[in-house]
Coordinates of N, CA and C in Angstrom, one line a residue:
Chain A
A1 N -3.9 17.9 -4.9 CA -3.3 16.5 -4.8 C -4.4 15.5 -4.4
Q2 N -4.2 14.3 -4.9 CA -5.2 13.3 -4.6 C -5.3 13.0 -3.1
S3 N -6.5 12.8 -2.6 CA -6.6 12.3 -1.3 C -7.7 11.2 -1.2
V4 N -7.6 10.3 -0.2 CA -8.5 9.3 0.0 C -8.9 9.3 1.4
T5 N -10.3 9.3 1.6 CA -10.8 9.3 3.0 C -11.6 8.1 3.3
Q6 N -11.2 7.4 4.4 CA -12.0 6.3 4.8 C -12.7 6.7 6.1
L7 N -14.0 6.6 6.0 CA -14.8 7.1 7.2 C -14.9 5.9 8.2
G8 N -14.4 6.2 9.4 CA -14.4 5.2 10.4 C -13.1 4.5 10.5
S9 N -12.3 4.7 11.5 CA -11.1 4.0 11.7 C -11.3 2.6 12.2
H10 N -12.4 2.4 12.8 CA -12.7 1.1 13.4 C -14.2 0.8 13.2
V11 N -14.4 -0.4 12.6 CA -15.8 -0.8 12.4 C -15.9 -2.2 13.0
S12 N -17.0 -2.4 13.8 CA -17.2 -3.7 14.5 C -18.6 -4.2 14.0
V13 N -18.6 -5.5 13.6 CA -19.8 -6.1 13.2 C -19.9 -7.5 13.8
S14 N -21.1 -8.0 13.8 CA -21.3 -9.4 14.3 C -21.1 -10.4 13.1
E15 N -20.7 -11.6 13.5 CA -20.5 -12.6 12.5 C -21.8 -12.8 11.7
G16 N -21.8 -12.8 10.4 CA -23.0 -13.0 9.6 C -23.7 -11.6 9.2
A17 N -23.2 -10.6 9.8 CA -23.8 -9.3 9.5 C -23.2 -8.7 8.3
L18 N -23.8 -7.6 7.7 CA -23.3 -6.9 6.6 C -22.0 -6.1 7.0
V19 N -21.0 -6.2 6.1 CA -19.8 -5.3 6.3 C -19.9 -4.2 5.3
L20 N -19.7 -3.0 5.7 CA -19.7 -1.8 4.9 C -18.5 -0.9 5.3
L21 N -17.6 -0.8 4.5 CA -16.4 0.1 4.7 C -16.4 1.2 3.7
R22 N -16.3 2.4 4.2 CA -16.5 3.6 3.3 C -15.2 4.2 2.8
C23 N -15.2 4.6 1.5 CA -14.1 5.2 0.9 C -14.5 6.3 0.0
N24 N -13.9 7.5 0.1 CA -14.2 8.6 -0.9 C -12.8 9.1 -1.4
Y25 N -12.8 9.5 -2.6 CA -11.6 10.0 -3.2 C -11.9 11.5 -3.6
S26 N -10.8 12.2 -3.9 CA -11.0 13.6 -4.0 C -10.8 14.2 -5.5
S27 N -10.2 13.4 -6.4 CA -9.8 14.0 -7.6 C -11.0 14.2 -8.6
S28 N -11.0 15.2 -9.4 CA -12.0 15.5 -10.4 C -12.0 14.5 -11.5
V29 N -10.8 14.0 -11.8 CA -10.7 12.9 -12.8 C -10.6 11.6 -12.0
P30 N -11.6 10.7 -12.3 CA -11.6 9.5 -11.5 C -10.3 8.7 -11.6
P31 N -9.8 8.4 -10.5 CA -8.5 7.6 -10.5 C -8.8 6.1 -10.6
Y32 N -7.8 5.3 -10.7 CA -8.0 3.9 -10.5 C -8.0 3.6 -9.0
L33 N -8.9 2.7 -8.6 CA -9.2 2.5 -7.2 C -8.9 1.1 -6.8
F34 N -8.4 0.9 -5.6 CA -8.1 -0.4 -5.1 C -8.5 -0.5 -3.6
W35 N -8.9 -1.7 -3.2 CA -9.0 -2.1 -1.8 C -8.0 -3.2 -1.5
Y36 N -7.2 -2.9 -0.4 CA -6.2 -3.9 0.1 C -6.6 -4.3 1.5
V37 N -6.3 -5.5 1.8 CA -6.5 -6.0 3.2 C -5.1 -6.3 3.8
Q38 N -5.0 -6.0 5.1 CA -3.7 -6.4 5.8 C -4.1 -7.2 7.0
Y39 N -3.6 -8.4 7.1 CA -3.8 -9.2 8.3 C -2.6 -9.0 9.2
P40 N -2.7 -9.2 10.5 CA -1.7 -8.9 11.4 C -0.3 -9.5 11.0
N41 N 0.7 -8.7 11.0 CA 2.1 -9.1 10.7 C 2.2 -9.6 9.2
Q42 N 1.4 -9.1 8.4 CA 1.5 -9.5 7.0 C 1.5 -8.2 6.1
G43 N 1.8 -8.4 4.8 CA 1.8 -7.3 3.9 C 0.4 -7.1 3.4
L44 N 0.3 -6.3 2.4 CA -1.0 -5.9 1.8 C -1.4 -6.8 0.7
Q45 N -2.6 -7.3 0.8 CA -3.1 -8.2 -0.3 C -4.3 -7.5 -1.0
L46 N -4.3 -7.6 -2.3 CA -5.3 -6.9 -3.1 C -6.6 -7.7 -2.9
L47 N -7.7 -6.9 -2.6 CA -9.0 -7.5 -2.6 C -9.7 -7.3 -3.9
L48 N -9.7 -6.1 -4.4 CA -10.3 -5.8 -5.7 C -9.8 -4.5 -6.2
K49 N -10.2 -4.2 -7.5 CA -9.8 -2.9 -8.1 C -10.9 -2.5 -9.1
Y50 N -10.9 -1.2 -9.3 CA -11.7 -0.6 -10.3 C -10.8 0.3 -11.2
T51 N -10.9 0.0 -12.5 CA -10.1 0.9 -13.5 C -11.1 1.5 -14.4
T52 N -11.7 0.7 -15.3 CA -12.8 1.2 -16.2 C -13.8 0.1 -16.3
G53 N -14.9 0.5 -17.0 CA -15.9 -0.6 -17.2 C -17.0 -0.7 -16.1
A54 N -17.4 -1.9 -15.8 CA -18.4 -2.1 -14.9 C -18.1 -1.5 -13.5
T55 N -19.1 -0.8 -13.0 CA -18.8 -0.1 -11.7 C -19.0 -0.9 -10.5
L56 N -19.6 -2.1 -10.6 CA -19.6 -3.0 -9.5 C -18.6 -4.1 -9.7
V57 N -17.6 -4.1 -8.8 CA -16.5 -5.0 -9.0 C -16.5 -6.0 -7.9
K58 N -16.2 -7.2 -8.3 CA -16.2 -8.3 -7.3 C -14.7 -8.7 -7.0
G59 N -14.5 -9.0 -5.8 CA -13.1 -9.4 -5.4 C -13.0 -10.7 -4.7
I60 N -12.0 -10.9 -4.0 CA -11.8 -12.2 -3.3 C -12.5 -12.2 -2.0
N61 N -12.7 -13.4 -1.5 CA -13.3 -13.6 -0.2 C -14.8 -13.0 -0.1
G62 N -15.5 -12.9 -1.2 CA -16.9 -12.5 -1.1 C -17.1 -11.0 -1.1
F63 N -16.0 -10.2 -1.1 CA -16.1 -8.7 -1.1 C -16.4 -8.2 -2.5
E64 N -17.1 -7.1 -2.5 CA -17.3 -6.3 -3.7 C -17.4 -4.8 -3.4
A65 N -17.2 -4.0 -4.4 CA -17.2 -2.6 -4.2 C -17.9 -1.9 -5.4
E66 N -18.5 -0.8 -5.2 CA -19.2 -0.1 -6.3 C -18.6 1.3 -6.4
F67 N -18.2 1.6 -7.6 CA -17.6 2.9 -8.0 C -18.8 3.8 -8.3
K68 N -18.9 4.9 -7.6 CA -20.0 5.9 -7.9 C -19.3 7.2 -8.2
K69 N -19.2 7.6 -9.4 CA -18.6 8.8 -9.8 C -19.3 10.0 -9.2
S70 N -20.6 10.1 -9.2 CA -21.3 11.2 -8.7 C -21.1 11.5 -7.2
E71 N -20.7 10.4 -6.5 CA -20.5 10.5 -5.1 C -19.0 10.5 -4.8
T72 N -18.2 10.3 -5.8 CA -16.7 10.1 -5.6 C -16.5 9.1 -4.5
S73 N -17.2 7.9 -4.6 CA -17.1 6.9 -3.6 C -16.7 5.6 -4.2
F74 N -16.2 4.7 -3.3 CA -15.8 3.4 -3.7 C -15.9 2.5 -2.4
H75 N -17.1 2.3 -2.0 CA -17.3 1.6 -0.7 C -17.2 0.1 -0.9
L76 N -16.7 -0.5 0.1 CA -16.5 -2.0 0.1 C -17.6 -2.7 0.9
T77 N -18.1 -3.7 0.4 CA -19.2 -4.4 1.1 C -19.0 -5.9 1.1
K78 N -19.6 -6.6 2.1 CA -19.6 -8.1 2.1 C -20.9 -8.4 2.8
P79 N -21.8 -9.2 2.2 CA -23.1 -9.5 2.7 C -23.1 -10.1 4.1
S80 N -22.1 -11.0 4.4 CA -22.1 -11.7 5.6 C -20.7 -11.9 6.1
A81 N -20.4 -11.2 7.2 CA -19.1 -11.2 7.8 C -18.7 -12.6 8.4
H82 N -17.4 -12.9 8.2 CA -16.9 -14.1 8.8 C -15.7 -13.7 9.7
M83 N -15.5 -14.6 10.7 CA -14.5 -14.2 11.7 C -13.1 -14.0 11.0
S84 N -12.9 -14.7 9.9 CA -11.6 -14.5 9.2 C -11.5 -13.2 8.5
D85 N -12.5 -12.4 8.4 CA -12.5 -11.1 7.8 C -11.8 -10.0 8.7
A86 N -11.6 -10.4 9.9 CA -11.1 -9.4 10.9 C -9.6 -9.0 10.4
A87 N -9.5 -7.8 10.1 CA -8.2 -7.3 9.5 C -8.3 -5.8 9.4
E88 N -7.2 -5.2 8.9 CA -7.3 -3.8 8.5 C -7.4 -3.6 7.0
Y89 N -8.3 -2.7 6.6 CA -8.6 -2.5 5.2 C -8.2 -1.1 4.7
F90 N -7.6 -1.1 3.6 CA -7.1 0.2 3.1 C -7.7 0.4 1.7
C91 N -8.2 1.6 1.5 CA -8.6 2.0 0.2 C -7.5 2.8 -0.4
A92 N -7.2 2.7 -1.7 CA -6.1 3.4 -2.3 C -6.5 3.8 -3.7
A93 N -5.9 4.9 -4.1 CA -6.1 5.5 -5.5 C -4.8 5.8 -6.2
I94 N -4.8 5.6 -7.5 CA -3.7 6.0 -8.3 C -4.2 6.8 -9.4
N95 N -3.5 7.9 -9.7 CA -4.0 8.8 -10.7 C -3.8 8.1 -12.1
S96 N -4.7 8.4 -13.0 CA -4.7 7.8 -14.3 C -3.6 8.4 -15.2
G97 N -3.0 9.4 -14.8 CA -1.9 10.0 -15.6 C -0.7 10.4 -14.7
G98 N 0.3 11.0 -15.3 CA 1.5 11.4 -14.5 C 2.6 10.4 -14.5
S99 N 3.7 10.8 -14.0 CA 4.9 10.0 -14.0 C 5.1 9.1 -12.8
N100 N 4.4 9.3 -11.8 CA 4.6 8.5 -10.6 C 3.4 7.6 -10.4
Y101 N 3.6 6.3 -10.2 CA 2.5 5.4 -9.9 C 2.2 5.3 -8.4
K102 N 2.3 6.4 -7.8 CA 2.1 6.4 -6.3 C 0.7 6.1 -6.0
L103 N 0.6 5.2 -5.0 CA -0.7 4.9 -4.5 C -1.0 5.8 -3.3
T104 N -2.1 6.5 -3.3 CA -2.5 7.3 -2.2 C -3.5 6.5 -1.4
F105 N -3.1 6.3 -0.1 CA -3.9 5.4 0.7 C -4.8 6.2 1.7
G106 N -5.9 5.7 2.0 CA -6.7 6.1 3.1 C -6.0 5.7 4.4
K107 N -6.5 6.2 5.5 CA -5.8 5.9 6.8 C -6.1 4.5 7.3
G108 N -7.0 3.8 6.7 CA -7.3 2.4 7.1 C -8.5 2.3 8.0
T109 N -9.2 1.2 7.9 CA -10.3 0.9 8.8 C -10.0 -0.5 9.3
L110 N -10.0 -0.6 10.6 CA -9.8 -1.9 11.3 C -11.2 -2.5 11.5
L111 N -11.4 -3.7 10.9 CA -12.6 -4.4 11.0 C -12.5 -5.5 12.1
T112 N -13.4 -5.4 13.0 CA -13.5 -6.4 14.1 C -14.8 -7.2 13.9
V113 N -14.7 -8.5 13.9 CA -15.9 -9.4 13.8 C -16.2 -10.1 15.1
N114 N -17.3 -9.9 15.6 CA -17.7 -10.5 16.9 C -18.5 -11.7 16.7
P115 N -18.2 -12.7 17.5 CA -18.9 -14.0 17.4 C -20.4 -13.9 17.8
Chain B
E1 N 7.6 -18.5 -7.9 CA 6.5 -17.7 -7.3 C 6.9 -16.2 -7.4
A2 N 5.9 -15.4 -7.9 CA 6.1 -14.0 -8.0 C 6.1 -13.4 -6.6
Q3 N 7.2 -12.7 -6.3 CA 7.2 -12.1 -5.0 C 8.1 -10.9 -4.9
V4 N 7.8 -10.1 -3.8 CA 8.7 -9.0 -3.4 C 9.3 -9.4 -2.1
T5 N 10.6 -9.4 -1.9 CA 11.2 -9.9 -0.7 C 11.9 -8.8 0.0
Q6 N 11.6 -8.6 1.2 CA 12.3 -7.5 2.0 C 13.1 -8.2 3.1
N7 N 14.2 -7.6 3.4 CA 15.0 -8.0 4.5 C 15.7 -6.8 5.2
P8 N 15.8 -6.8 6.5 CA 15.2 -7.8 7.4 C 13.7 -7.6 7.6
R9 N 13.1 -8.5 8.3 CA 11.7 -8.3 8.6 C 11.5 -7.5 9.9
Y10 N 12.4 -7.6 10.8 CA 12.4 -6.9 12.0 C 13.8 -6.4 12.3
L11 N 13.9 -5.2 12.9 CA 15.2 -4.6 13.3 C 15.1 -3.6 14.4
I12 N 15.8 -3.8 15.4 CA 15.9 -2.8 16.5 C 17.3 -2.3 16.5
T13 N 17.5 -1.0 16.4 CA 18.8 -0.4 16.3 C 18.8 0.9 17.1
V14 N 19.9 1.6 17.0 CA 20.1 2.8 17.8 C 20.2 4.0 16.9
T15 N 20.0 5.1 17.4 CA 20.1 6.4 16.7 C 21.4 6.6 16.1
G16 N 21.5 6.9 14.8 CA 22.7 7.2 14.1 C 23.5 6.1 13.5
K17 N 23.0 4.9 13.7 CA 23.7 3.7 13.1 C 23.1 3.4 11.8
K18 N 23.9 3.6 10.7 CA 23.4 3.4 9.4 C 22.8 2.0 9.1
L19 N 21.7 2.0 8.4 CA 21.1 0.7 8.1 C 20.6 0.7 6.7
T20 N 20.5 -0.5 6.2 CA 19.9 -0.7 4.8 C 18.8 -1.7 4.9
V21 N 17.7 -1.4 4.3 CA 16.6 -2.4 4.1 C 16.6 -2.8 2.7
T22 N 16.7 -4.1 2.4 CA 16.8 -4.5 1.0 C 15.4 -4.9 0.5
C23 N 15.2 -4.7 -0.8 CA 14.0 -5.1 -1.5 C 14.4 -5.7 -2.8
S24 N 13.8 -6.9 -3.1 CA 14.1 -7.5 -4.3 C 12.8 -8.1 -4.9
Q25 N 12.7 -8.0 -6.2 CA 11.5 -8.5 -6.9 C 11.9 -9.4 -8.0
N26 N 11.1 -10.5 -8.3 CA 11.5 -11.4 -9.3 C 10.5 -11.4 -10.5
M27 N 9.8 -10.3 -10.7 CA 8.8 -10.2 -11.7 C 9.3 -9.3 -12.9
N28 N 10.5 -8.9 -12.9 CA 11.0 -8.0 -14.0 C 10.3 -6.7 -14.0
H29 N 9.8 -6.2 -12.9 CA 9.1 -4.9 -12.9 C 10.0 -3.8 -13.0
E30 N 9.5 -2.7 -13.7 CA 10.3 -1.5 -13.9 C 10.1 -0.6 -12.7
Y31 N 8.9 -0.5 -12.2 CA 8.5 0.4 -11.2 C 8.7 -0.2 -9.8
M32 N 9.3 0.5 -8.9 CA 9.4 0.1 -7.5 C 9.3 1.3 -6.6
S33 N 8.8 1.0 -5.4 CA 8.5 2.1 -4.5 C 8.6 1.7 -3.1
W34 N 8.9 2.6 -2.2 CA 8.9 2.4 -0.7 C 7.9 3.2 -0.1
Y35 N 7.2 2.6 0.9 CA 6.2 3.3 1.7 C 6.5 3.0 3.2
R36 N 6.0 3.9 4.0 CA 6.1 3.7 5.4 C 4.6 3.8 6.0
Q37 N 4.4 2.9 6.9 CA 3.0 2.8 7.5 C 3.1 3.2 9.0
D38 N 2.3 4.2 9.4 CA 2.3 4.6 10.7 C 0.8 4.6 11.2
P39 N 0.6 4.3 12.5 CA -0.8 4.2 12.9 C -1.6 5.5 12.7
G40 N -2.8 5.3 12.2 CA -3.6 6.5 11.9 C -3.3 7.3 10.7
L41 N -2.2 7.0 10.0 CA -1.7 7.8 8.9 C -1.8 7.0 7.6
G42 N -2.1 5.7 7.6 CA -2.1 4.9 6.4 C -0.6 4.7 5.9
L43 N -0.5 4.5 4.6 CA 0.8 4.3 4.0 C 1.2 5.6 3.2
R44 N 2.4 6.0 3.4 CA 2.9 7.2 2.7 C 4.2 6.8 1.9
Q45 N 4.2 7.4 0.7 CA 5.3 7.0 -0.2 C 6.6 7.8 0.2
I46 N 7.7 7.1 0.2 CA 9.0 7.7 0.6 C 9.8 8.0 -0.7
Y47 N 10.1 7.0 -1.5 CA 10.8 7.2 -2.8 C 10.2 6.2 -3.8
Y48 N 10.4 6.5 -5.0 CA 10.1 5.6 -6.1 C 11.1 5.5 -7.2
S49 N 11.0 4.5 -8.0 CA 11.9 4.4 -9.1 C 11.2 3.9 -10.3
M50 N 11.3 4.6 -11.4 CA 10.6 4.2 -12.7 C 11.4 3.1 -13.4
N51 N 12.7 3.1 -13.2 CA 13.6 2.1 -13.8 C 15.0 2.2 -13.3
V52 N 15.9 1.4 -13.8 CA 17.3 1.5 -13.4 C 17.8 2.9 -13.5
E53 N 18.5 3.3 -12.4 CA 19.1 4.6 -12.3 C 18.1 5.8 -12.4
V54 N 16.8 5.5 -12.3 CA 15.8 6.6 -12.3 C 15.0 6.5 -11.0
T55 N 15.3 7.5 -10.1 CA 14.6 7.5 -8.8 C 14.1 8.9 -8.5
D56 N 13.1 9.0 -7.7 CA 12.6 10.3 -7.3 C 11.9 10.3 -6.0
K57 N 11.7 11.5 -5.4 CA 11.2 11.6 -4.0 C 9.7 11.3 -4.1
G58 N 9.2 10.7 -3.0 CA 7.7 10.7 -2.8 C 7.3 11.8 -1.8
D59 N 6.4 11.4 -1.0 CA 5.8 12.4 -0.1 C 6.7 12.7 1.2
V60 N 7.4 11.7 1.7 CA 8.1 11.8 2.9 C 9.5 11.3 2.8
P61 N 10.4 11.9 1.9 CA 11.7 11.4 1.7 C 12.8 11.8 2.7
E62 N 12.5 12.7 3.6 CA 13.6 13.2 4.5 C 14.1 12.1 5.3
G63 N 15.5 12.0 5.3 CA 16.2 11.1 6.1 C 16.4 9.7 5.5
Y64 N 16.0 9.6 4.2 CA 16.1 8.4 3.5 C 16.9 8.6 2.2
K65 N 17.5 7.5 1.7 CA 18.2 7.5 0.4 C 17.8 6.1 -0.2
V66 N 17.8 6.1 -1.6 CA 17.6 4.9 -2.3 C 18.6 4.8 -3.4
S67 N 18.7 3.6 -4.0 CA 19.5 3.5 -5.2 C 18.8 2.4 -6.1
R68 N 19.1 2.5 -7.4 CA 18.5 1.5 -8.3 C 19.5 1.1 -9.3
K69 N 20.5 0.3 -8.9 CA 21.5 -0.1 -9.8 C 21.2 -1.3 -10.7
E70 N 20.2 -2.1 -10.2 CA 19.8 -3.3 -10.9 C 18.3 -3.2 -10.9
K71 N 17.7 -3.8 -11.9 CA 16.2 -3.7 -12.1 C 15.5 -4.4 -10.9
R72 N 16.1 -5.5 -10.4 CA 15.3 -6.3 -9.4 C 15.5 -5.7 -8.0
N73 N 16.5 -4.9 -7.7 CA 16.7 -4.5 -6.3 C 16.5 -3.0 -6.1
F74 N 16.0 -2.6 -5.0 CA 15.7 -1.2 -4.6 C 15.9 -1.0 -3.1
P75 N 17.1 -0.9 -2.7 CA 17.3 -0.8 -1.2 C 17.0 0.6 -0.7
L76 N 16.5 0.6 0.5 CA 16.2 1.8 1.3 C 17.3 2.0 2.3
I77 N 17.9 3.2 2.3 CA 19.1 3.4 3.2 C 18.7 4.5 4.2
L78 N 19.0 4.3 5.4 CA 18.9 5.3 6.5 C 20.3 5.6 7.0
E79 N 20.8 6.7 6.5 CA 22.2 7.1 6.8 C 22.4 7.3 8.3
S80 N 21.5 8.0 8.9 CA 21.6 8.3 10.3 C 20.2 8.3 10.9
P81 N 19.8 7.0 11.2 CA 18.4 6.8 11.7 C 18.1 7.6 13.0
S82 N 16.8 8.1 13.0 CA 16.4 8.7 14.2 C 15.1 8.1 14.7
P83 N 14.7 8.3 16.0 CA 13.5 7.6 16.5 C 12.2 7.9 15.7
N84 N 12.1 9.0 15.0 CA 10.9 9.3 14.2 C 10.8 8.5 13.0
Q85 N 11.9 7.7 12.7 CA 11.8 6.8 11.6 C 11.4 5.4 12.0
T86 N 11.1 5.2 13.3 CA 10.5 4.0 13.7 C 9.1 3.8 13.0
S87 N 9.0 2.7 12.3 CA 7.8 2.5 11.5 C 7.8 1.1 10.9
L88 N 6.7 0.9 10.1 CA 6.6 -0.4 9.3 C 6.8 0.0 7.9
Y89 N 7.8 -0.6 7.2 CA 8.1 -0.2 5.8 C 7.7 -1.3 4.8
F90 N 7.2 -0.8 3.7 CA 6.8 -1.7 2.6 C 7.4 -1.3 1.3
C91 N 7.9 -2.3 0.6 CA 8.4 -2.2 -0.7 C 7.3 -2.7 -1.7
A92 N 7.1 -2.0 -2.8 CA 6.1 -2.4 -3.8 C 6.7 -2.4 -5.2
S93 N 6.1 -3.1 -6.1 CA 6.6 -3.1 -7.5 C 5.5 -3.3 -8.5
S94 N 5.7 -2.8 -9.7 CA 4.7 -3.1 -10.8 C 5.4 -2.8 -12.1
F95 N 4.7 -3.2 -13.2 CA 5.2 -2.9 -14.5 C 5.0 -1.4 -14.8
E96 N 5.9 -0.8 -15.5 CA 5.7 0.5 -16.0 C 4.6 0.5 -17.1
G97 N 3.8 1.5 -17.1 CA 2.7 1.6 -18.1 C 1.6 0.7 -17.7
A98 N 1.5 0.2 -16.5 CA 0.4 -0.7 -16.0 C -0.1 -0.1 -14.7
R99 N -0.4 1.2 -14.7 CA -0.9 1.7 -13.4 C -2.2 1.2 -13.0
N100 N -2.9 0.6 -14.0 CA -4.2 0.0 -13.6 C -4.1 -1.4 -13.1
Q101 N -2.9 -1.9 -12.9 CA -2.7 -3.2 -12.4 C -2.2 -3.0 -10.9
P102 N -2.6 -3.9 -10.1 CA -2.2 -3.8 -8.6 C -0.7 -3.9 -8.4
Q103 N -0.2 -3.2 -7.5 CA 1.2 -3.3 -7.2 C 1.3 -4.5 -6.2
H104 N 2.5 -5.1 -6.3 CA 2.8 -6.2 -5.4 C 3.6 -5.7 -4.2
F105 N 3.2 -6.1 -3.1 CA 3.9 -5.6 -1.9 C 4.7 -6.7 -1.2
G106 N 5.8 -6.3 -0.6 CA 6.5 -7.2 0.3 C 5.8 -7.4 1.6
D107 N 6.3 -8.2 2.5 CA 5.7 -8.5 3.8 C 6.0 -7.5 4.8
G108 N 6.8 -6.5 4.5 CA 7.1 -5.4 5.5 C 8.3 -5.6 6.3
T109 N 8.9 -4.5 6.7 CA 10.0 -4.5 7.6 C 9.7 -3.6 8.8
R110 N 9.7 -4.1 10.0 CA 9.4 -3.3 11.2 C 10.7 -2.8 11.8
L111 N 10.9 -1.5 11.7 CA 12.1 -0.9 12.3 C 11.8 -0.1 13.6
S112 N 12.6 -0.4 14.6 CA 12.6 0.4 15.8 C 13.9 1.0 16.0
I113 N 13.9 2.4 16.1 CA 15.1 3.2 16.3 C 15.1 3.7 17.7
L114 N 16.0 3.3 18.5 CA 16.0 3.7 20.0 C 16.9 4.9 20.2

């Protein structure tokens, strides 16, 4: 079964510093991959996705992620953190085949941005 | 505006009192799904539906029921709620055959079962 691992349940950075949130997936067939952000008391908002094509994908709010098949990874980065980036981030995968469009989520990474 | 609407947003209730959380989408999506979110566990799928009258279990279906009588609605039913169903619930939807497209999520329903 598909699994998604997010390394680090809590990441703390200073404002202006690099943000790096790690995500690894388990399947031998690369799934479609997504990063979602959840602000307090809100639903999930899509940051970016990888399906096929260019392995470096850009999303909203200055975030980007790189799909690396050899490392089964899809890490999320942002060059310079802003206070408004403080939120919980979820990496998710969906198998490219099968009858269920189930998203398999990582356990989430809470990002804290310090002034 | 395209959206997934859940109601209620918050509910505190007692063990054994049947409750229904409604989910409605206005995007004509065939696929709908329910997830629960628990601290340290991420989101886990409860049930899903590929279309009207087509539903199936996800990873954690015990204690829940669903129905899909209309394309836009996908209610989640807790016939006899228990404290271990205290959680944050999300409904999601997407087009069938578009698994490479992001699913749309509602704003969530926070249930507390005492």
